[in-house]
Short mmCIF file of N, CA and C in Angstrom, two decimals:
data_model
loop_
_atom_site.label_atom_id
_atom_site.label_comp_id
_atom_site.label_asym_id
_atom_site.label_seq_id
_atom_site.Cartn_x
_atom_site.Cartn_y
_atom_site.Cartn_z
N UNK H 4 -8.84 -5.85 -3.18
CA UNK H 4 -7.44 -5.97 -3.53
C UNK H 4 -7.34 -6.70 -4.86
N UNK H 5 -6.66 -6.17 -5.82
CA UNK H 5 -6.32 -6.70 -6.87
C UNK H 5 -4.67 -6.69 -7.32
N UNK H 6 -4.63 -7.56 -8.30
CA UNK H 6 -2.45 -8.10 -8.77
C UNK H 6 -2.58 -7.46 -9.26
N UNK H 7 -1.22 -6.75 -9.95
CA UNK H 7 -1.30 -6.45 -11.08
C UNK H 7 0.71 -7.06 -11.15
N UNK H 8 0.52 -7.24 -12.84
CA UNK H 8 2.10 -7.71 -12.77
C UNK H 8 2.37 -6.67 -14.73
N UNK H 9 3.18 -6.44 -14.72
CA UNK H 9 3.85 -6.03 -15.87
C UNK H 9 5.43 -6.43 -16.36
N UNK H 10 5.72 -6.12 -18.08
CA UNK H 10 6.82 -6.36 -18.45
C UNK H 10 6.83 -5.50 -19.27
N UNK H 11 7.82 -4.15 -19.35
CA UNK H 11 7.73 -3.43 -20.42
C UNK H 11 8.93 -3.19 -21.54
N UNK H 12 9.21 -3.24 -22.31
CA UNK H 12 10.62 -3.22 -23.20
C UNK H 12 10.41 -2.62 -24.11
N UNK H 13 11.67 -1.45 -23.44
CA UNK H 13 11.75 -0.29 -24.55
C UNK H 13 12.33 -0.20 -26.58
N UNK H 14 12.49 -2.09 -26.50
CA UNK H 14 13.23 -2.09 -27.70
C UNK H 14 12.50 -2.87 -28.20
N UNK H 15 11.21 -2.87 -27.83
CA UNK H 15 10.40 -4.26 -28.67
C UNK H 15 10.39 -5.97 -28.68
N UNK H 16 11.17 -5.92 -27.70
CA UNK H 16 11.76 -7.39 -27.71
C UNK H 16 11.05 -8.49 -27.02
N UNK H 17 9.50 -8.65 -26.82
CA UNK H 17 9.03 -8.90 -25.64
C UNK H 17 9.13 -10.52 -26.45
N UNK H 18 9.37 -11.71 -25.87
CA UNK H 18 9.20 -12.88 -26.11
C UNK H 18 8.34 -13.83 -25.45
N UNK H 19 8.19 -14.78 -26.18
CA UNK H 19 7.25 -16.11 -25.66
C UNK H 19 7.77 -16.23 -24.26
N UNK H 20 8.86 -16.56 -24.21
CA UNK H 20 9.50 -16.76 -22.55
C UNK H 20 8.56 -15.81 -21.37
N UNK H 21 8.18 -14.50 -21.67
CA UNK H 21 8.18 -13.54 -21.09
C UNK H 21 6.28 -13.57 -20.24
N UNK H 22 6.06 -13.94 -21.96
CA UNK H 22 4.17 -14.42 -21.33
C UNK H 22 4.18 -15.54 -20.58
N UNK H 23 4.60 -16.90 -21.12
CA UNK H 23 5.08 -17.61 -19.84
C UNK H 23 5.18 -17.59 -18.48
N UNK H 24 6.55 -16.48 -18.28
CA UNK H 24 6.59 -16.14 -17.12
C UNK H 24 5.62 -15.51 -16.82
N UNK H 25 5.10 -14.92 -17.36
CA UNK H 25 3.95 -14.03 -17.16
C UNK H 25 2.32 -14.39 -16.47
N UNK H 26 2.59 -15.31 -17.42
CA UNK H 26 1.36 -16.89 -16.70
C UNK H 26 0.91 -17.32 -15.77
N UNK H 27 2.72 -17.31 -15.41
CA UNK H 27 2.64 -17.99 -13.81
C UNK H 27 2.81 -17.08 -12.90
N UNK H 28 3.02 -15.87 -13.25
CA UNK H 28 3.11 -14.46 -11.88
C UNK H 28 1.74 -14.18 -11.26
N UNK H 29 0.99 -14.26 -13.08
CA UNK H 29 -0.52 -13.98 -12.19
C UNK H 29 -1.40 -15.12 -12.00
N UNK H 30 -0.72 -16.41 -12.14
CA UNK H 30 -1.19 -17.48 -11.04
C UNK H 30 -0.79 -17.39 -9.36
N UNK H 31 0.52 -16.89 -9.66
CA UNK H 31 0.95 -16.67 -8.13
C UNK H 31 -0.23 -15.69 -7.30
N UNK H 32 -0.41 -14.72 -8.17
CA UNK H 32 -1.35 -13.80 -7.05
C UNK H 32 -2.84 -13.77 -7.22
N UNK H 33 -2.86 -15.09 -7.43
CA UNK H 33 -4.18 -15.23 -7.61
C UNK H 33 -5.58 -14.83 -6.13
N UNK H 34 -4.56 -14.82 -5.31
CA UNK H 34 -5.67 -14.52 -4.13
C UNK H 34 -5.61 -13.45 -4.01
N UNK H 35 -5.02 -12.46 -4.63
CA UNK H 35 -5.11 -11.43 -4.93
C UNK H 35 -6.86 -10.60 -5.48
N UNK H 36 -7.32 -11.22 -6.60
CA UNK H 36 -8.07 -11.07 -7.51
C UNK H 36 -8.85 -12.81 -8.45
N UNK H 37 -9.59 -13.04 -7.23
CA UNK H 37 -10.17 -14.08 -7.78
C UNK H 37 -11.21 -14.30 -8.70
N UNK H 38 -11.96 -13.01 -8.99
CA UNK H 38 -13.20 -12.43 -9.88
C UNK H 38 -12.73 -12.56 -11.55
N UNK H 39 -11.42 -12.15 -12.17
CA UNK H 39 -11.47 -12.36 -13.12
C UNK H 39 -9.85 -12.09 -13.12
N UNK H 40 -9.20 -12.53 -13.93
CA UNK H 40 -8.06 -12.51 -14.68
C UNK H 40 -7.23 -12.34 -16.08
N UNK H 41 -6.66 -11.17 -16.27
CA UNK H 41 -6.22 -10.76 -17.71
C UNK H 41 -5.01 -11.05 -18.14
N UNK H 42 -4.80 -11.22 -19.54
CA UNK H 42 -3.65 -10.98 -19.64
C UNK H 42 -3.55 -10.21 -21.20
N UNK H 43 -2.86 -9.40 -21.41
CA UNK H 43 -2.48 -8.57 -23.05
C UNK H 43 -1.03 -8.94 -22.99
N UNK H 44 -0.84 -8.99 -24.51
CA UNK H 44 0.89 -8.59 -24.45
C UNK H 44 0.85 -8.26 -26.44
N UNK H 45 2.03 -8.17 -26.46
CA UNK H 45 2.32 -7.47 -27.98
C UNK H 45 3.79 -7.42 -27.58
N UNK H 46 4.69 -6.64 -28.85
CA UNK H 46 5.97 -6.95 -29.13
C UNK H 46 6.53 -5.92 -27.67
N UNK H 47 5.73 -5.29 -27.07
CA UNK H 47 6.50 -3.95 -26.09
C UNK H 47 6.16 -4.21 -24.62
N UNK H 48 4.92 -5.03 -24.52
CA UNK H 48 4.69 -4.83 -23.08
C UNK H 48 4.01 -6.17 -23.04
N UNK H 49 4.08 -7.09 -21.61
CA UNK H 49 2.92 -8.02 -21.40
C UNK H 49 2.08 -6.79 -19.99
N UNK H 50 0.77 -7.07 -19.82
CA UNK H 50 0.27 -6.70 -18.61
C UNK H 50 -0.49 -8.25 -18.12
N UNK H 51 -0.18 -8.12 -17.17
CA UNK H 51 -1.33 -9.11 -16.07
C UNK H 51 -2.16 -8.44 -15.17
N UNK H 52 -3.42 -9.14 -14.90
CA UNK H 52 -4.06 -8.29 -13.92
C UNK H 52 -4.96 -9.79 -13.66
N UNK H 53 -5.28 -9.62 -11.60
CA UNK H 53 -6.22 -10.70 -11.03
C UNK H 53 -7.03 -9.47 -10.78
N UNK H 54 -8.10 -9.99 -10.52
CA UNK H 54 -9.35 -8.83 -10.29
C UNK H 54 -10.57 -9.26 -9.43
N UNK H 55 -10.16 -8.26 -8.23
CA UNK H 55 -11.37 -8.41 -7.06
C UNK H 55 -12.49 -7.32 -7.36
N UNK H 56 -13.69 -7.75 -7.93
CA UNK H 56 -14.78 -6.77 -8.72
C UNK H 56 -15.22 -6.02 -6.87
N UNK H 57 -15.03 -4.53 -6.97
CA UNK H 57 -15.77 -3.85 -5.67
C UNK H 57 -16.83 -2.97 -6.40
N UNK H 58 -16.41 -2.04 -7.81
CA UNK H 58 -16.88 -1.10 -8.31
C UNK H 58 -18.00 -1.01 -9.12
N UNK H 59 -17.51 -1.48 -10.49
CA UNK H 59 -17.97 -2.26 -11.42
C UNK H 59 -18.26 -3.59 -11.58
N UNK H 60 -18.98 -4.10 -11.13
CA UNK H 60 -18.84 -5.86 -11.32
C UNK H 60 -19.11 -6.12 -12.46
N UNK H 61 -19.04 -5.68 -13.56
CA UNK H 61 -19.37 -6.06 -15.11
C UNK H 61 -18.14 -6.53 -15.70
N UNK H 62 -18.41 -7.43 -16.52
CA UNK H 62 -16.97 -8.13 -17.15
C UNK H 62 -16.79 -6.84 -18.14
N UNK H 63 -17.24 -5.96 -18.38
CA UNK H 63 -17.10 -4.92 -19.00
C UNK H 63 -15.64 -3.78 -18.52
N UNK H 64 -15.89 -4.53 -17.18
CA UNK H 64 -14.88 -3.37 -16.06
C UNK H 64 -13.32 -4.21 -15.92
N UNK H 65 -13.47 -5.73 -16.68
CA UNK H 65 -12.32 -6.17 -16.40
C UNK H 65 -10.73 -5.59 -16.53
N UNK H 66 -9.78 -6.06 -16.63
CA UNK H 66 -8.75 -5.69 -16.84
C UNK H 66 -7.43 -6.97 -17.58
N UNK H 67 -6.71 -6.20 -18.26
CA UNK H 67 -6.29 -5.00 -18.40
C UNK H 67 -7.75 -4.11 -19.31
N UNK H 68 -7.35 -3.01 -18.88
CA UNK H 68 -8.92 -2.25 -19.44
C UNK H 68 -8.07 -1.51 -20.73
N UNK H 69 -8.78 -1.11 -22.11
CA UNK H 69 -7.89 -0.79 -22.99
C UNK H 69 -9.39 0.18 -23.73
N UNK H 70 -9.14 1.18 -23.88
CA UNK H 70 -9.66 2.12 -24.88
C UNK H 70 -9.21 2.33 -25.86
N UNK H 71 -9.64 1.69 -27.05
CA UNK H 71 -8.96 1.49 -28.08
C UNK H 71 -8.86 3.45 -29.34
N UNK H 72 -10.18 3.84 -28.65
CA UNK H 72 -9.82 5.30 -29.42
C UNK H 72 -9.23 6.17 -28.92
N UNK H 73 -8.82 5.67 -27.81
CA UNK H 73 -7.46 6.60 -27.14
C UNK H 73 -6.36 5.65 -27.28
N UNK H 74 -5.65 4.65 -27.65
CA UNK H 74 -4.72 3.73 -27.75
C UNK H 74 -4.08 3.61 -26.78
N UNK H 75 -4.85 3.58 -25.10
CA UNK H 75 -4.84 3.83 -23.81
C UNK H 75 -4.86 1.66 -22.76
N UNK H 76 -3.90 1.55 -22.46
CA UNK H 76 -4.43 0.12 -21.45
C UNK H 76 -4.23 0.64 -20.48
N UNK H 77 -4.93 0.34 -19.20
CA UNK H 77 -4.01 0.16 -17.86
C UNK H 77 -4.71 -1.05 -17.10
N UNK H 78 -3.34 -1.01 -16.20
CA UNK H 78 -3.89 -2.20 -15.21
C UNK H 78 -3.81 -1.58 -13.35
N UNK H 79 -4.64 -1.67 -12.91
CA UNK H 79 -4.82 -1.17 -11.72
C UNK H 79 -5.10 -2.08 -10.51
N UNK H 80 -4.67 -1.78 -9.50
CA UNK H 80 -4.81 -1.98 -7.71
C UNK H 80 -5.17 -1.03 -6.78
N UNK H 81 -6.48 -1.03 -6.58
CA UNK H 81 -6.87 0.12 -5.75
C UNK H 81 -8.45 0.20 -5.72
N UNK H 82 -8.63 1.54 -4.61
CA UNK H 82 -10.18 2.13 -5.20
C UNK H 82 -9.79 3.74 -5.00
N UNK H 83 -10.22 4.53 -6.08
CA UNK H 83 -10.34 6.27 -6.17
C UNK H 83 -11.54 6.46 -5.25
N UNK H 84 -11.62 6.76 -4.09
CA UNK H 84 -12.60 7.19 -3.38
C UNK H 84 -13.11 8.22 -3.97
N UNK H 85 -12.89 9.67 -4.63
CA UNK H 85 -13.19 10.62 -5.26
C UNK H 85 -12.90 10.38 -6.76
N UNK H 86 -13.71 8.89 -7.39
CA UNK H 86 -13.70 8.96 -8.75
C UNK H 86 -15.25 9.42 -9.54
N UNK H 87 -15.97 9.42 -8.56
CA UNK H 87 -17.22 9.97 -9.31
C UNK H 87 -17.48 11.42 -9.39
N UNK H 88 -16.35 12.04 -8.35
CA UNK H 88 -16.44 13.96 -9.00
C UNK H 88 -15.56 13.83 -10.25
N UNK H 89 -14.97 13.17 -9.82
CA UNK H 89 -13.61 12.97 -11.44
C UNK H 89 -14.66 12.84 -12.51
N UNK H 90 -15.10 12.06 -11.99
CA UNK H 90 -16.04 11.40 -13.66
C UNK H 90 -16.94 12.44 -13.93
N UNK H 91 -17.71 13.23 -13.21
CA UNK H 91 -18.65 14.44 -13.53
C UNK H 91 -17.71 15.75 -14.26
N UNK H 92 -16.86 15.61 -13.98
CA UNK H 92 -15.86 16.93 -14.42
C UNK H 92 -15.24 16.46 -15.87
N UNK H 93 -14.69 15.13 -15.60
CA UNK H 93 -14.15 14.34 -17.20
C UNK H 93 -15.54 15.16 -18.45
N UNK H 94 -17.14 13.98 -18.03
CA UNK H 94 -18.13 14.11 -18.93
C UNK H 94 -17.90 15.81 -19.23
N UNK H 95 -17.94 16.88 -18.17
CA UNK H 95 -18.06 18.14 -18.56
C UNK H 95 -17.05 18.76 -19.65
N UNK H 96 -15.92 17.94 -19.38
CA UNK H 96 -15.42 18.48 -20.43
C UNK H 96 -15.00 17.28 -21.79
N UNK H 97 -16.41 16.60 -22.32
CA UNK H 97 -16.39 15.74 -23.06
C UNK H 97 -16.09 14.33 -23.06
N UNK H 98 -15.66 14.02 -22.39
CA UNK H 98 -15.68 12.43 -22.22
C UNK H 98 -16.55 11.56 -22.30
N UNK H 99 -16.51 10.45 -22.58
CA UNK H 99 -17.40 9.48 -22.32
C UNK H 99 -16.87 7.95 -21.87
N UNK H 100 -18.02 7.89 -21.40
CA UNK H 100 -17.82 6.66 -20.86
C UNK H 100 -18.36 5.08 -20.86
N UNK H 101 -17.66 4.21 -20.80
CA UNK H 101 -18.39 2.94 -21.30
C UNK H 101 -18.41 1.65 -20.29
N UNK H 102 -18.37 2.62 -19.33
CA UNK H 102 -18.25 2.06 -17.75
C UNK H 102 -18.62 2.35 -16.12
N UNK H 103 -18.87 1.88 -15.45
CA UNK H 103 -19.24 2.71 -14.34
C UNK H 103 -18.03 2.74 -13.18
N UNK H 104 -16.38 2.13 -13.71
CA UNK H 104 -15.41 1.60 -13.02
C UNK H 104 -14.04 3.01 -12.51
N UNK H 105 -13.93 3.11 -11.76
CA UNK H 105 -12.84 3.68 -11.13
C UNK H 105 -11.60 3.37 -12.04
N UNK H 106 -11.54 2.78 -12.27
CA UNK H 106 -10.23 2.07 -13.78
C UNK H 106 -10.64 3.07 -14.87
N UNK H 107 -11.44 3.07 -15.72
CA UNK H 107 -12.09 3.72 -16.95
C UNK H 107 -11.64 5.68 -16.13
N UNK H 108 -12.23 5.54 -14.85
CA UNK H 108 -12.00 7.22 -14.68
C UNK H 108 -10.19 7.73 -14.49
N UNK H 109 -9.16 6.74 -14.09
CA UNK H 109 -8.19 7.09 -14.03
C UNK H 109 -7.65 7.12 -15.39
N UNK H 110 -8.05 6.17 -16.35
CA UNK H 110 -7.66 6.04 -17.60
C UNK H 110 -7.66 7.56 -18.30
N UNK H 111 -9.11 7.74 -18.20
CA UNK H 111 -9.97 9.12 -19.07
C UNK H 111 -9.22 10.46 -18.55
N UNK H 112 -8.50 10.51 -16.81
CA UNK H 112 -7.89 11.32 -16.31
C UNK H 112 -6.97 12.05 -17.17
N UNK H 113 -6.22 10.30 -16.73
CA UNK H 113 -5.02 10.77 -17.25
C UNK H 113 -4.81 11.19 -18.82
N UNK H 114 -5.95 11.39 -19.44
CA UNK H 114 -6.12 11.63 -20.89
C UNK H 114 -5.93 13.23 -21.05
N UNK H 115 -6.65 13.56 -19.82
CA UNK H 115 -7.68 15.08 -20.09
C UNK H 115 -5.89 15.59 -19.09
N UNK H 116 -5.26 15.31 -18.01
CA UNK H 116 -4.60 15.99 -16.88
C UNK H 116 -3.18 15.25 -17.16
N UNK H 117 -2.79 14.61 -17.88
CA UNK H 117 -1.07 14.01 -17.95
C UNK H 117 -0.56 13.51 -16.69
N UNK H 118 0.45 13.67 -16.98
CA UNK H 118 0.79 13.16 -15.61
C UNK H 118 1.16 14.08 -14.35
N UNK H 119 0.12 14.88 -14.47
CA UNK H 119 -0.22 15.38 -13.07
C UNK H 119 -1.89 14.55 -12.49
N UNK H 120 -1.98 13.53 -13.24
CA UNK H 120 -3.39 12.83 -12.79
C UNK H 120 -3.77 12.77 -11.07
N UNK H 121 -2.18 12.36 -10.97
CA UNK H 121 -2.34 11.69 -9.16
C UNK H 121 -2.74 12.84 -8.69
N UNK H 122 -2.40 13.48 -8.72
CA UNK H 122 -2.89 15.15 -7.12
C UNK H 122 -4.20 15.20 -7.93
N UNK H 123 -5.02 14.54 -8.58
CA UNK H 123 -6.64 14.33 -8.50
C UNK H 123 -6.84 13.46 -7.60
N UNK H 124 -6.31 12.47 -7.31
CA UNK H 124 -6.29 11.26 -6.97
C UNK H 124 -6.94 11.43 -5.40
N UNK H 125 -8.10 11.00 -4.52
CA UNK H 125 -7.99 10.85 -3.41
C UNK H 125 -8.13 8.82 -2.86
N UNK H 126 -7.33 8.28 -2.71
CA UNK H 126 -7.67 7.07 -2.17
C UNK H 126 -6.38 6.10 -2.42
N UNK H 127 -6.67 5.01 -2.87
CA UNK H 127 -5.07 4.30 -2.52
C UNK H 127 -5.06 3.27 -3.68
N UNK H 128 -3.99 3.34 -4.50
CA UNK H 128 -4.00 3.19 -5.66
C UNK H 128 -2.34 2.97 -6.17
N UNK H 129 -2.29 2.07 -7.09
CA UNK H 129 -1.37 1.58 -8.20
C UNK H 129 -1.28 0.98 -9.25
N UNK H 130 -1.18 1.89 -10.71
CA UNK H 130 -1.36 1.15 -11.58
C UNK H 130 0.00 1.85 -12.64
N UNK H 131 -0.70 0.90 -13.96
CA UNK H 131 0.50 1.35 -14.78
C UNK H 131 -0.46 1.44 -16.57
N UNK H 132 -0.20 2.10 -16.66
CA UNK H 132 -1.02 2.81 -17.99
C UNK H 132 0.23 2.62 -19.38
N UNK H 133 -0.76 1.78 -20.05
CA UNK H 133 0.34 2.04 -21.21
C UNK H 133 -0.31 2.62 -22.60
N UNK H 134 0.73 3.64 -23.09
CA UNK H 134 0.23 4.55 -24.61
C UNK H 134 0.70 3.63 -25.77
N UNK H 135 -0.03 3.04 -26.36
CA UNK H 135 0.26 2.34 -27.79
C UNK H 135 1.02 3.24 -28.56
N UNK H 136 0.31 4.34 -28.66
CA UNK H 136 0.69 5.36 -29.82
C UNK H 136 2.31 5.62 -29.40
N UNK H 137 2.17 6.19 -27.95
CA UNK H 137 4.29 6.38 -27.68
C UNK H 137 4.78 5.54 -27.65
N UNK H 138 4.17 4.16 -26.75
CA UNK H 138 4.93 3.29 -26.74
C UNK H 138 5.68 3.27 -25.44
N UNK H 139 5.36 4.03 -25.05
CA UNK H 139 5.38 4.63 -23.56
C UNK H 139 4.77 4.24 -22.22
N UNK H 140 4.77 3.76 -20.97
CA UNK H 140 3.98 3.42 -19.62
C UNK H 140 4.54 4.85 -18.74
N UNK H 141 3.25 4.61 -18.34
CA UNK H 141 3.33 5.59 -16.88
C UNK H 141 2.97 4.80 -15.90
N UNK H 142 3.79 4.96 -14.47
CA UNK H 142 3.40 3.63 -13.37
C UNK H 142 3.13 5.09 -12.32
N UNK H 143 2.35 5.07 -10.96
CA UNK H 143 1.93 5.29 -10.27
C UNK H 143 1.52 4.56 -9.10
N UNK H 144 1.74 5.58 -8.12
CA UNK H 144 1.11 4.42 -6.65
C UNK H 144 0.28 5.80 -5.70
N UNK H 145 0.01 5.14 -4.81
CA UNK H 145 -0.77 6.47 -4.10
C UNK H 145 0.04 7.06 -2.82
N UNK H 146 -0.01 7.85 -2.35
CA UNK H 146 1.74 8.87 -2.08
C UNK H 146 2.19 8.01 -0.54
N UNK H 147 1.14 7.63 0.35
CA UNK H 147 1.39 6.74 1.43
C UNK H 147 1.91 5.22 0.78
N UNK H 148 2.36 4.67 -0.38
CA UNK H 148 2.08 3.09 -0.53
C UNK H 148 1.61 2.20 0.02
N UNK H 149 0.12 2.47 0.06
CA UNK H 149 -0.68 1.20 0.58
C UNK H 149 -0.91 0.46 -0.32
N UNK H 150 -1.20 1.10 -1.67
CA UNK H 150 -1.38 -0.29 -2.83
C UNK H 150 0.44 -0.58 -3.26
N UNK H 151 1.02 -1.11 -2.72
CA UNK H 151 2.71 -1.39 -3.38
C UNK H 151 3.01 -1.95 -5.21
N UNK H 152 3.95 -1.58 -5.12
CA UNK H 152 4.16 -1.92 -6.64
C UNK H 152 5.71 -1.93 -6.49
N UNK H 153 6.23 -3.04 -6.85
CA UNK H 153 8.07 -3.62 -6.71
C UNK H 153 8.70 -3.28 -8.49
N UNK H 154 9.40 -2.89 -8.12
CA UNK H 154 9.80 -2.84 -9.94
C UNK H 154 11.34 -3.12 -9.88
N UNK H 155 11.77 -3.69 -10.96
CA UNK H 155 13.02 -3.71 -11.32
C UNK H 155 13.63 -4.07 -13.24
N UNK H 156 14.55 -3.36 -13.32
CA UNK H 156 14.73 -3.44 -14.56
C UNK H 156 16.18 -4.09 -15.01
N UNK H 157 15.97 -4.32 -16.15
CA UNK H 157 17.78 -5.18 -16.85
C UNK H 157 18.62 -4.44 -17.64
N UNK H 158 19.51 -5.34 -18.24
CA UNK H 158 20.41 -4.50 -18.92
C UNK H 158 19.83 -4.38 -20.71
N UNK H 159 18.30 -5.26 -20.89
CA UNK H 159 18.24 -5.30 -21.73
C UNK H 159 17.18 -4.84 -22.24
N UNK H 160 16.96 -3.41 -21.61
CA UNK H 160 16.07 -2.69 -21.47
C UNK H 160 14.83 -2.75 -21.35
N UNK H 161 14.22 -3.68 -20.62
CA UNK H 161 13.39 -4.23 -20.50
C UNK H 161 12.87 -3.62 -18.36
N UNK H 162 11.44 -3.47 -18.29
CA UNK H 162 11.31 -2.95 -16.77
C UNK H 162 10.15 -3.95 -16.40
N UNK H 163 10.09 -4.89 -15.07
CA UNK H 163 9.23 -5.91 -14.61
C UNK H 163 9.01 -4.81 -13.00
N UNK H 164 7.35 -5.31 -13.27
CA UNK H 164 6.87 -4.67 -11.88
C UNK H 164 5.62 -5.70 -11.92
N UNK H 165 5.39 -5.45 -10.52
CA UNK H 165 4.18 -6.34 -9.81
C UNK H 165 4.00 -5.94 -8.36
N UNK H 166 2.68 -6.45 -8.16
CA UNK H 166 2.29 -6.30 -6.83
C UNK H 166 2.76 -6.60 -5.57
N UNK H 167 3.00 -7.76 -6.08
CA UNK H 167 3.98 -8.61 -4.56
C UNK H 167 5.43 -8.88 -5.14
N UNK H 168 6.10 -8.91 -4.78
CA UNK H 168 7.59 -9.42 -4.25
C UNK H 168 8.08 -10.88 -5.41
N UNK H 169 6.85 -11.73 -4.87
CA UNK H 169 6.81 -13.13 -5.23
C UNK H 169 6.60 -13.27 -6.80
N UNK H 170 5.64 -12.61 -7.41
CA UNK H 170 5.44 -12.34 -8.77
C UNK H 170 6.32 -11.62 -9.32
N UNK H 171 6.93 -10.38 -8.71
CA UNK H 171 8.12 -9.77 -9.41
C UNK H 171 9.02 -11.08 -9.68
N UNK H 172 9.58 -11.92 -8.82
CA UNK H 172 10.62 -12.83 -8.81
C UNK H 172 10.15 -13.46 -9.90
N UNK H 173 8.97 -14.29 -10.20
CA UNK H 173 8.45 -15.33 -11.07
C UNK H 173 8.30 -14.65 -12.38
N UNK H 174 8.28 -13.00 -12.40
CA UNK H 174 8.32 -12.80 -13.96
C UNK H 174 9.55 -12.31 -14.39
N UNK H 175 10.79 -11.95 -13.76
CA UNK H 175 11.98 -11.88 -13.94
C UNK H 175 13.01 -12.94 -14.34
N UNK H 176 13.37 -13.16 -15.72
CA UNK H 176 13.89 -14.01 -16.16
C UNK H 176 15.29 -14.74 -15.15
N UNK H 177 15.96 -13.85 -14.22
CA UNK H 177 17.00 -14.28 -13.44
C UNK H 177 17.06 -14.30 -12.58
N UNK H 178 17.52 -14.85 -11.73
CA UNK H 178 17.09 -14.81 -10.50
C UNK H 178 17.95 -13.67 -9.76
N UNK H 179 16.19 -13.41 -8.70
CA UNK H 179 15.97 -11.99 -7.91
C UNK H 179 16.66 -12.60 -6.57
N UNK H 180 17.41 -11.35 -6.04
CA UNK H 180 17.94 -11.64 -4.58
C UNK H 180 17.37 -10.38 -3.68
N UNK H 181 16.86 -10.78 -2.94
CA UNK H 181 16.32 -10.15 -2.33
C UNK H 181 16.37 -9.74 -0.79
#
């Protein structure tokens, strides 16, 4: 089991306040993912991620995971039970890889298949992928929600999601009623 927490804003506006909050969401879920802990942010998005290593145990596999020649991050909760046919079919049709992680194969997926990635998907899963180049996130969960993902958004165009409940609240600047 791993956190994952996000902040995405469609107008660029992401502020100091926001990593902050951000700080303390993925302190909250820290028992979530005690192996390692991320954080990215820039003017459009913060990501958080706690990380329980099952796959990859290489700090190589951490997260947020970011392929910089695809201008590709995501942050993930889950395991792809059927990520190593994925990954034999990706290489076949050119890919490569710089990992042995279930993260790296949903990434590379969703490169080669858009967002029809999930109906590859066999296992239980939630993450949120963000495109530098659009500027754009794609969020996903796996079609039963066993990995959950809470989201809610403002008036100031701005969208907060996370794993638990408790971290949504702690990275939402106002207070959540729930």
């Amino acid at each position: 089991m791993c956190g994952i927490a996000a902040i995405f804003s469609c107008f660029g506006n992401i502020t100091s306040g926001d990593i902050q909050r951000m700080d303390k969401g993925i302190l909250l879920q820290h028992h979530r993912g005690p192996d390692a802990t991320g954080l990215f942010s820039n003017n459009h998005v913060v990501l958080g991620h706690n990380r329980l290593s099952i796959i990859d145990l290489s700090e190589n596999a951490n997260q947020p995971f970011y392929r910089p020649d695809l201008g590709l991050k995501i942050i993930f909760n889950g395991e792809i039970y059927n990520y190593r046919e994925i990954r034999k079919e990706l290489i076949q049709r050119g890919f490569e890889f710089h990992t042995d992680s279930d993260t790296e194969v949903i990434l590379l997926a969703y490169k080669a298949f858009g967002k029809d990635v999930c109906s590859k998907f066999i296992g239980m899963f939630a993450f949120l992928i963000y495109d530098e180049k659009e500027n754009s996130i794609y969020v996903a969960r796996d079609r039963f929600g066993e990995k959950p993902i809470f989201y809610i958004s403002d008036e100031k165009g701005k969208i907060y999601l996370a794993s638990e409940l408790s971290t949504l609240a702690s990275i939402y600047p106002d207070e959540l009623l729930i």
